[in-house]
PDB file of C-alpha atoms in Angstrom:
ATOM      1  CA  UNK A   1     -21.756 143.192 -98.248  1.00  0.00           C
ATOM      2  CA  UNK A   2     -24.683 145.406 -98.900  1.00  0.00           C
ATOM      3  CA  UNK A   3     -27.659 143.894 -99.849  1.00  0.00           C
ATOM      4  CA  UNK A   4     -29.941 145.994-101.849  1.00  0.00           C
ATOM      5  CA  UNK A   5     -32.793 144.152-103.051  1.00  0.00           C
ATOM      6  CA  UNK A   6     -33.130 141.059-101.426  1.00  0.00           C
ATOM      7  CA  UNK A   7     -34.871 137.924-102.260  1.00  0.00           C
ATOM      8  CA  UNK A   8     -38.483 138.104-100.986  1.00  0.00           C
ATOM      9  CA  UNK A   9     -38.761 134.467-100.185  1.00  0.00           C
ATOM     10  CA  UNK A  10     -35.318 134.532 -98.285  1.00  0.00           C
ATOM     11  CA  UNK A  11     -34.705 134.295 -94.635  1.00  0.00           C
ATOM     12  CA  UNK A  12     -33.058 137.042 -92.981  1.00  0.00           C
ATOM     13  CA  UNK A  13     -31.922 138.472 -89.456  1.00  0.00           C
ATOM     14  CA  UNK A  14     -31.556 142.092 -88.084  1.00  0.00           C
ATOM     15  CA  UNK A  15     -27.663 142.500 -89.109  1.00  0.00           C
ATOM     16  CA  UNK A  16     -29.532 142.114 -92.709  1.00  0.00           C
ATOM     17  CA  UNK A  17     -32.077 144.416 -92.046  1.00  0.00           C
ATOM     18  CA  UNK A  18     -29.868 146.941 -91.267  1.00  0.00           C
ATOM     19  CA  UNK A  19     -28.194 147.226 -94.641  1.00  0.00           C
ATOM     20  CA  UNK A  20     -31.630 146.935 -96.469  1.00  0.00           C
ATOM     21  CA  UNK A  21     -31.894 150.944 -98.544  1.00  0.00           C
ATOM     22  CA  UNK A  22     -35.502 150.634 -98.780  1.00  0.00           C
ATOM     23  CA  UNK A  23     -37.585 153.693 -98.597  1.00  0.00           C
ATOM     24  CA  UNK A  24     -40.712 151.756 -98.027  1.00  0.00           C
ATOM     25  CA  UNK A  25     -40.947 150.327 -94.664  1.00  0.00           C
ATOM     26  CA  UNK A  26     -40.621 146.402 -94.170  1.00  0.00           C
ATOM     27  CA  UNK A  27     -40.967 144.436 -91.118  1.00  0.00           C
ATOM     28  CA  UNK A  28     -39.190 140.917 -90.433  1.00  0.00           C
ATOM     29  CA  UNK A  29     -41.233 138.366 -88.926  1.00  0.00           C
ATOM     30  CA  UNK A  30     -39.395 135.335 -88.604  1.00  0.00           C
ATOM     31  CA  UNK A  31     -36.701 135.562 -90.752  1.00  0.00           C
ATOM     32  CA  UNK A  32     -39.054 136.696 -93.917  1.00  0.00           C
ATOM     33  CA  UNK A  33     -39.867 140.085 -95.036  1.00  0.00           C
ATOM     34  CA  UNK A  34     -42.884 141.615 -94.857  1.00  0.00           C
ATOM     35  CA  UNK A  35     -44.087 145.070 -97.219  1.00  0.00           C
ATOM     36  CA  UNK A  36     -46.137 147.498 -95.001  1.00  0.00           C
ATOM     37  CA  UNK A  37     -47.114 149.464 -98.361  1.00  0.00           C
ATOM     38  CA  UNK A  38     -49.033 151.403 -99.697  1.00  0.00           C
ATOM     39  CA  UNK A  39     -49.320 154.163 -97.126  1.00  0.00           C
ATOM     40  CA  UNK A  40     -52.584 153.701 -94.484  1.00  0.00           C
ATOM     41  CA  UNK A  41     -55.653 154.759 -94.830  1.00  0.00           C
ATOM     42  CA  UNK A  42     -56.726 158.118 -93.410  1.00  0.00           C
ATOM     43  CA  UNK A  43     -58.914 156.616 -90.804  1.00  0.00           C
ATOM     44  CA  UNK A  44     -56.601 154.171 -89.741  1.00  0.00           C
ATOM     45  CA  UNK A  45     -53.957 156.965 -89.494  1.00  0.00           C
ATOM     46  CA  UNK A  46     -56.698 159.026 -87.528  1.00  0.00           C
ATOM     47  CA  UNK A  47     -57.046 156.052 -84.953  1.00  0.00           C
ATOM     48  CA  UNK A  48     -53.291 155.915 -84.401  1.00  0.00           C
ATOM     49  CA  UNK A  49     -52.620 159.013 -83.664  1.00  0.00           C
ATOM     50  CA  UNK A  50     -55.575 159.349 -81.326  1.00  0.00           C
ATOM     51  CA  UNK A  51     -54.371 156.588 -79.494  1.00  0.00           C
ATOM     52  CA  UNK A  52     -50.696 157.678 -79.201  1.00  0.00           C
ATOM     53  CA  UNK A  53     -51.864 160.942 -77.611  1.00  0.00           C
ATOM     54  CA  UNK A  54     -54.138 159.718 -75.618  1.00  0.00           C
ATOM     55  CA  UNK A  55     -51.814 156.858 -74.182  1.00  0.00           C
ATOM     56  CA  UNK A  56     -48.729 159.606 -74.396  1.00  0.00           C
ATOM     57  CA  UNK A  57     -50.836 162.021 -72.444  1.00  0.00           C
ATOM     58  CA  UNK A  58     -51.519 159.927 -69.676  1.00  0.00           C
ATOM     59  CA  UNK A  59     -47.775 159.156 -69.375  1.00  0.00           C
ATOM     60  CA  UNK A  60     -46.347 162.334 -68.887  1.00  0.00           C
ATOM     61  CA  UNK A  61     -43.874 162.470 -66.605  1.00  0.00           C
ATOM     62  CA  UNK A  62     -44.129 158.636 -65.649  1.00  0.00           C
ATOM     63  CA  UNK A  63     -41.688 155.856 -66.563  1.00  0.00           C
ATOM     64  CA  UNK A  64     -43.245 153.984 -69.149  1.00  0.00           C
ATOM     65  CA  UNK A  65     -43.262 155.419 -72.200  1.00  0.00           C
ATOM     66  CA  UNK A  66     -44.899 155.265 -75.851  1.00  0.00           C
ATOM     67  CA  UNK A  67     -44.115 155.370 -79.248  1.00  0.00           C
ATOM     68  CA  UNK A  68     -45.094 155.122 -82.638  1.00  0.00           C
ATOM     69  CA  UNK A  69     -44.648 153.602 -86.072  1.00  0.00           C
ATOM     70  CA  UNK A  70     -42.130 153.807 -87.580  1.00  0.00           C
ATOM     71  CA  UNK A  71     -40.261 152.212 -85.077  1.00  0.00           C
ATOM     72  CA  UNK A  72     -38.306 149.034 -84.980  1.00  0.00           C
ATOM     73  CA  UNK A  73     -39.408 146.413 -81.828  1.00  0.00           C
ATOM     74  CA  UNK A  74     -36.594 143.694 -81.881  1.00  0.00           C
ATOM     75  CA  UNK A  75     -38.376 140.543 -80.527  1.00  0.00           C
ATOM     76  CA  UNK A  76     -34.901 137.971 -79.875  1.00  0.00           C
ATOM     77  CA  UNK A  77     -36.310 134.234 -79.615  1.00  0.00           C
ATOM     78  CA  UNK A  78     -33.918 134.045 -76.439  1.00  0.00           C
ATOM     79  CA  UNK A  79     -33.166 136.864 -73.857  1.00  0.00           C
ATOM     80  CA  UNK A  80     -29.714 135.863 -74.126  1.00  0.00           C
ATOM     81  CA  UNK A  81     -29.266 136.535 -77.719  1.00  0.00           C
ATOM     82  CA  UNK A  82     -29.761 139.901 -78.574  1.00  0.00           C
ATOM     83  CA  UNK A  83     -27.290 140.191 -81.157  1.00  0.00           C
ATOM     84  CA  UNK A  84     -28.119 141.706 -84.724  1.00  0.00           C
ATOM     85  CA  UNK A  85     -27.099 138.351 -86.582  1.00  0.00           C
ATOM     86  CA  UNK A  86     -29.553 136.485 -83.864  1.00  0.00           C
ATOM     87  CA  UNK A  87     -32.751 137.762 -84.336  1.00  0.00           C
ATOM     88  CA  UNK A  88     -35.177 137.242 -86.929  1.00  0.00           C
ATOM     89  CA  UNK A  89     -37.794 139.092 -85.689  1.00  0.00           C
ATOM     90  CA  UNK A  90     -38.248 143.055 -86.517  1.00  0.00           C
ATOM     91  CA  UNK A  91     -41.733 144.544 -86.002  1.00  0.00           C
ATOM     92  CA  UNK A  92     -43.059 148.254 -86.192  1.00  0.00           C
ATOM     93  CA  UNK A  93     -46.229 148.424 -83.806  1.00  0.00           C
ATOM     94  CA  UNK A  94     -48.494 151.445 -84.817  1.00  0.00           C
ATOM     95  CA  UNK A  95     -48.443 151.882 -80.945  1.00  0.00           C
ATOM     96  CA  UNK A  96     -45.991 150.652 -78.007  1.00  0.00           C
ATOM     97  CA  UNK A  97     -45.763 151.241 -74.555  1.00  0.00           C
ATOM     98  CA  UNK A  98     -42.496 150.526 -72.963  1.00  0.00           C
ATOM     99  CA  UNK A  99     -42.054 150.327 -69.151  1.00  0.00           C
ATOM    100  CA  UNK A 100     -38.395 149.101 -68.771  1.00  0.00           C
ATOM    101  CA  UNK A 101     -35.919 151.776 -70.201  1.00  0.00           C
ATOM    102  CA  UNK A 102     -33.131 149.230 -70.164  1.00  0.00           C
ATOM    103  CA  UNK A 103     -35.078 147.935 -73.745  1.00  0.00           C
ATOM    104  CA  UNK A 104     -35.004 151.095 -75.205  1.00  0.00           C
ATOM    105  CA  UNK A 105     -31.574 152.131 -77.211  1.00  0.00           C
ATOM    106  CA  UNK A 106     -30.995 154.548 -80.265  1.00  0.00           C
ATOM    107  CA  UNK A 107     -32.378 151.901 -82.768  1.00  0.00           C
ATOM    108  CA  UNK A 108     -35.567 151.491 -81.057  1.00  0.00           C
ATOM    109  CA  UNK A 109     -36.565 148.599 -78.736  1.00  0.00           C
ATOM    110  CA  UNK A 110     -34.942 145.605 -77.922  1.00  0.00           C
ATOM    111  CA  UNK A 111     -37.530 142.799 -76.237  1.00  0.00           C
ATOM    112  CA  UNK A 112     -40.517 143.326 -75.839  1.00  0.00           C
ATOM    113  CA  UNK A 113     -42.699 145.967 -74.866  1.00  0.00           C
ATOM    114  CA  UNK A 114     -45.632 145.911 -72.283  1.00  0.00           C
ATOM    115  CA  UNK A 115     -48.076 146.743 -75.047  1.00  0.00           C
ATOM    116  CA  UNK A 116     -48.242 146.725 -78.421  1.00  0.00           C
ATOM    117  CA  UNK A 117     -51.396 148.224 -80.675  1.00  0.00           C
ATOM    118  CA  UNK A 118     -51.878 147.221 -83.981  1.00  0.00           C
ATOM    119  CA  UNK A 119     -54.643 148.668 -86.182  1.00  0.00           C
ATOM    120  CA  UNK A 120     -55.547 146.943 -88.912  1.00  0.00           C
ATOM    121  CA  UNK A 121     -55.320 147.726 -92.573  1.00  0.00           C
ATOM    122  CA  UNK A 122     -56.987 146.083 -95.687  1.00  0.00           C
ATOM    123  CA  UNK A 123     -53.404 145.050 -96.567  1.00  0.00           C
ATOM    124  CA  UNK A 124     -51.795 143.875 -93.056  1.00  0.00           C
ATOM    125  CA  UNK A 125     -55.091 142.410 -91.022  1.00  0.00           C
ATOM    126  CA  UNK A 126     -53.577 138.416 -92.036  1.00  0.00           C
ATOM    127  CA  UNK A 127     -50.211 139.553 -91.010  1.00  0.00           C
ATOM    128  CA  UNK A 128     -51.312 141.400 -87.614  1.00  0.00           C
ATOM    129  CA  UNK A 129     -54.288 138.691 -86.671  1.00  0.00           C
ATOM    130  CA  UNK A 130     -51.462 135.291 -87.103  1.00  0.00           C
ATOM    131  CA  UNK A 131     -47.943 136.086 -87.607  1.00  0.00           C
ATOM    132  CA  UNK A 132     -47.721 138.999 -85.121  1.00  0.00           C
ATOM    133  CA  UNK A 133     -50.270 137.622 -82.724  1.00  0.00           C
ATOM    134  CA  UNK A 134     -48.237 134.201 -82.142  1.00  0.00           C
ATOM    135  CA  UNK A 135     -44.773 136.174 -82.272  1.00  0.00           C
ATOM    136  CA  UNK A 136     -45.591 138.719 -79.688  1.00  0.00           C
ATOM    137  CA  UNK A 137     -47.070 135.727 -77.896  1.00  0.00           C
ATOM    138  CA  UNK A 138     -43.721 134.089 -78.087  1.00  0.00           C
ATOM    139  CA  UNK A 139     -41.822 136.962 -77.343  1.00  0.00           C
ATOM    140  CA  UNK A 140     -43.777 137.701 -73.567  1.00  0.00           C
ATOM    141  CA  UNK A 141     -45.948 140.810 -75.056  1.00  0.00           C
ATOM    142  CA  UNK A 142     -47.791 140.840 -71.980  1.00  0.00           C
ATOM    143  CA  UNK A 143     -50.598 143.237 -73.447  1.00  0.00           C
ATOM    144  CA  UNK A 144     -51.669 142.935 -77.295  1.00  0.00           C
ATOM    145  CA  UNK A 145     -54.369 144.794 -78.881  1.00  0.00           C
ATOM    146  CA  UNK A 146     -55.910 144.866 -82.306  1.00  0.00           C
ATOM    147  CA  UNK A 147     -57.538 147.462 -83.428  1.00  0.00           C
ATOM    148  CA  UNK A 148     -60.574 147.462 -86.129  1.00  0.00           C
ATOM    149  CA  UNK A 149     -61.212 150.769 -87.171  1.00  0.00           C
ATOM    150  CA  UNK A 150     -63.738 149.802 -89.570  1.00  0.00           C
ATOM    151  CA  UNK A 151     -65.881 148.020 -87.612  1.00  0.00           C
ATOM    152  CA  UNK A 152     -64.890 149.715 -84.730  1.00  0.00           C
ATOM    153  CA  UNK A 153     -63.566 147.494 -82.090  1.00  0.00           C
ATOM    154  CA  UNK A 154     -61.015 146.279 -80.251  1.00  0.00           C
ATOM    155  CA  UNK A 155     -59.751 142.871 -79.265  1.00  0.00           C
ATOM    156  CA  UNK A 156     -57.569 142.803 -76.166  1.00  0.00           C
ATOM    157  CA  UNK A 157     -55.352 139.552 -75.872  1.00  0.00           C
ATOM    158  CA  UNK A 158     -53.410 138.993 -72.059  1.00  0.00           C
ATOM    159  CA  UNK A 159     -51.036 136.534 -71.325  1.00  0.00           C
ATOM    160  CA  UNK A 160     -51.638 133.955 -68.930  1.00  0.00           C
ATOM    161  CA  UNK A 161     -49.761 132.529 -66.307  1.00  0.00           C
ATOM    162  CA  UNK A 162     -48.670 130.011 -69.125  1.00  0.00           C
ATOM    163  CA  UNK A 163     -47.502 132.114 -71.505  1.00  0.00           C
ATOM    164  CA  UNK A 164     -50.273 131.930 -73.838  1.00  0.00           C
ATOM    165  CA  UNK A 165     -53.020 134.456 -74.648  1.00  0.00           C
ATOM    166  CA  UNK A 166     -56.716 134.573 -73.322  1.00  0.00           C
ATOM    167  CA  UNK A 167     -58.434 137.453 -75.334  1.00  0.00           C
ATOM    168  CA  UNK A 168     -61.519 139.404 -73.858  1.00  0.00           C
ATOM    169  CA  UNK A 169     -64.815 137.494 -74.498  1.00  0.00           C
ATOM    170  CA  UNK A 170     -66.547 140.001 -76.213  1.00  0.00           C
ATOM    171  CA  UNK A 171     -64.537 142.954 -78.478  1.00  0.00           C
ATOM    172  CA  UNK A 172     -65.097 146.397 -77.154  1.00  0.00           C
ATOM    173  CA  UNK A 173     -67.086 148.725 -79.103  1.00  0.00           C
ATOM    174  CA  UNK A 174     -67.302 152.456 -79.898  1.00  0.00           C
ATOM    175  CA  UNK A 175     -69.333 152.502 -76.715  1.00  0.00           C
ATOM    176  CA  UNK A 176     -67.036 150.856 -74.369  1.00  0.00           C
ATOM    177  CA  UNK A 177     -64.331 152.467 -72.041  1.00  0.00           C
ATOM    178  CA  UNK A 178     -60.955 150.461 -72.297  1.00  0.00           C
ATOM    179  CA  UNK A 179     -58.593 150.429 -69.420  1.00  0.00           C
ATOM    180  CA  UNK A 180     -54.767 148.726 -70.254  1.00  0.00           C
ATOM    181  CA  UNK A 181     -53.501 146.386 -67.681  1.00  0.00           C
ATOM    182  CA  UNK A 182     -50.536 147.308 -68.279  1.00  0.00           C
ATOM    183  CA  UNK A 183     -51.247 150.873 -67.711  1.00  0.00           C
ATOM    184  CA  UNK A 184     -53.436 151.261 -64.346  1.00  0.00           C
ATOM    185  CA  UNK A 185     -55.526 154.714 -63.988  1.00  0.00           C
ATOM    186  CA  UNK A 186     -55.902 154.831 -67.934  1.00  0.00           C
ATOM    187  CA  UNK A 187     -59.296 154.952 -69.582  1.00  0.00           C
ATOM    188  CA  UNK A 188     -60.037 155.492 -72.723  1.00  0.00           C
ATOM    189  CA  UNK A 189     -63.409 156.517 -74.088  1.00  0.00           C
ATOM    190  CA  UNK A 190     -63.330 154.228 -77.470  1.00  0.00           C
ATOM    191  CA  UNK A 191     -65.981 156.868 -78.906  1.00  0.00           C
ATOM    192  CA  UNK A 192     -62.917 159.343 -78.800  1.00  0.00           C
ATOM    193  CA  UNK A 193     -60.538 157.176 -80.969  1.00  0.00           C
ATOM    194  CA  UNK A 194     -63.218 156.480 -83.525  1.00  0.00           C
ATOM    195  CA  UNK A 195     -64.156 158.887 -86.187  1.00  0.00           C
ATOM    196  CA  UNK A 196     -68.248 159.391 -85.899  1.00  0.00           C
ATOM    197  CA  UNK A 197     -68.605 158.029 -89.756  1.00  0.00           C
ATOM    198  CA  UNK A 198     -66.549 155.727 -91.656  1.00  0.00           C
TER     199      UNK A 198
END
């Protein structure tokens, strides 16, 4: 059965998802849908893409490798479910870095990544500061960052031997250098990623 316009406040999974006609694109967190319109901002658009090349430059010719929204992260609750009717958890990351190319199939990425960028938008910061933050927690994200391109910093979150996140004391700022762990020999000069003026 095709479902074309499904009830907001429903739970779903990913063999839903995958019927959904949509043009607009929606994310799954949890079994509820989430609406990524209306389109970015220019800056924030500007900050993704600077990131992506920077990141994608730097990878050339390596293993890992990055990609960018739109593209559908598959977070399964339990490594040993990773069928469509299973999971209940469908992000799209502005950026992701993927080291293990047994998670990456035609539909995008299945587990998750080593690290995933999100920059926030007027419409998405709730979403992308609590919902994603404690799924890609869940899901062993080993490297999260969130990106505010308005005020024009960056909070880094690693996970601990635990399994929970410690974030960087202090944000890094426009003036800062910012090295991934998950990436070693990458630096990136945060005055490069954000425009001069706002």
């Amino acid at each position: 059965m095709k479902i074309e316009e499904p009830d907001i406040s429903g739970r779903y999974t990913y063999a839903d998802y995958m019927t959904w006609s949509w043009t607009e694109m929606r994310e799954l967190i949890r079994g509820k849908i989430y609406n990524m319109s209306p389109a970015p901002r220019t800056v924030h658009q500007k900050v993704v893409g600077k990131l992506y090349l920077k990141i994608g430059n730097f990878l050339e010719g390596k293993k890992c490798q990055v990609f960018v929204a739109p593209f559908d992260v598959r977070l399964p609750l339990s490594p040993k479910k990773k069928e469509d009717r299973d999971i209940t958890t469908v992000v799209q990351p502005d950026v992701c870095v993927v080291c293990d190319p047994a998670k990456i199939d035609e539909r995008g990425c299945i587990g998750a990544p080593d690290l995933m960028i999100e920059v926030l938008s007027p419409h998405t910061s709730s979403k992308d500061l609590r919902e994603k933050f404690d799924v890609y927690e869940e899901s062993g994200v080993r490297e999260y960052w969130v990106v505010h391109p308005q005020e024009q910093t960056v909070l880094v979150y690693m996970l601990n031997e635990k399994g929970k996140y410690e974030g960087v004391l202090t944000p890094y700022v426009r003036t800062d250098q910012i090295s991934p762990i998950s990436l070693p020999g990458l630096s990136i000069n945060l005055a490069e990623i954000f425009p001069e003026e706002i």
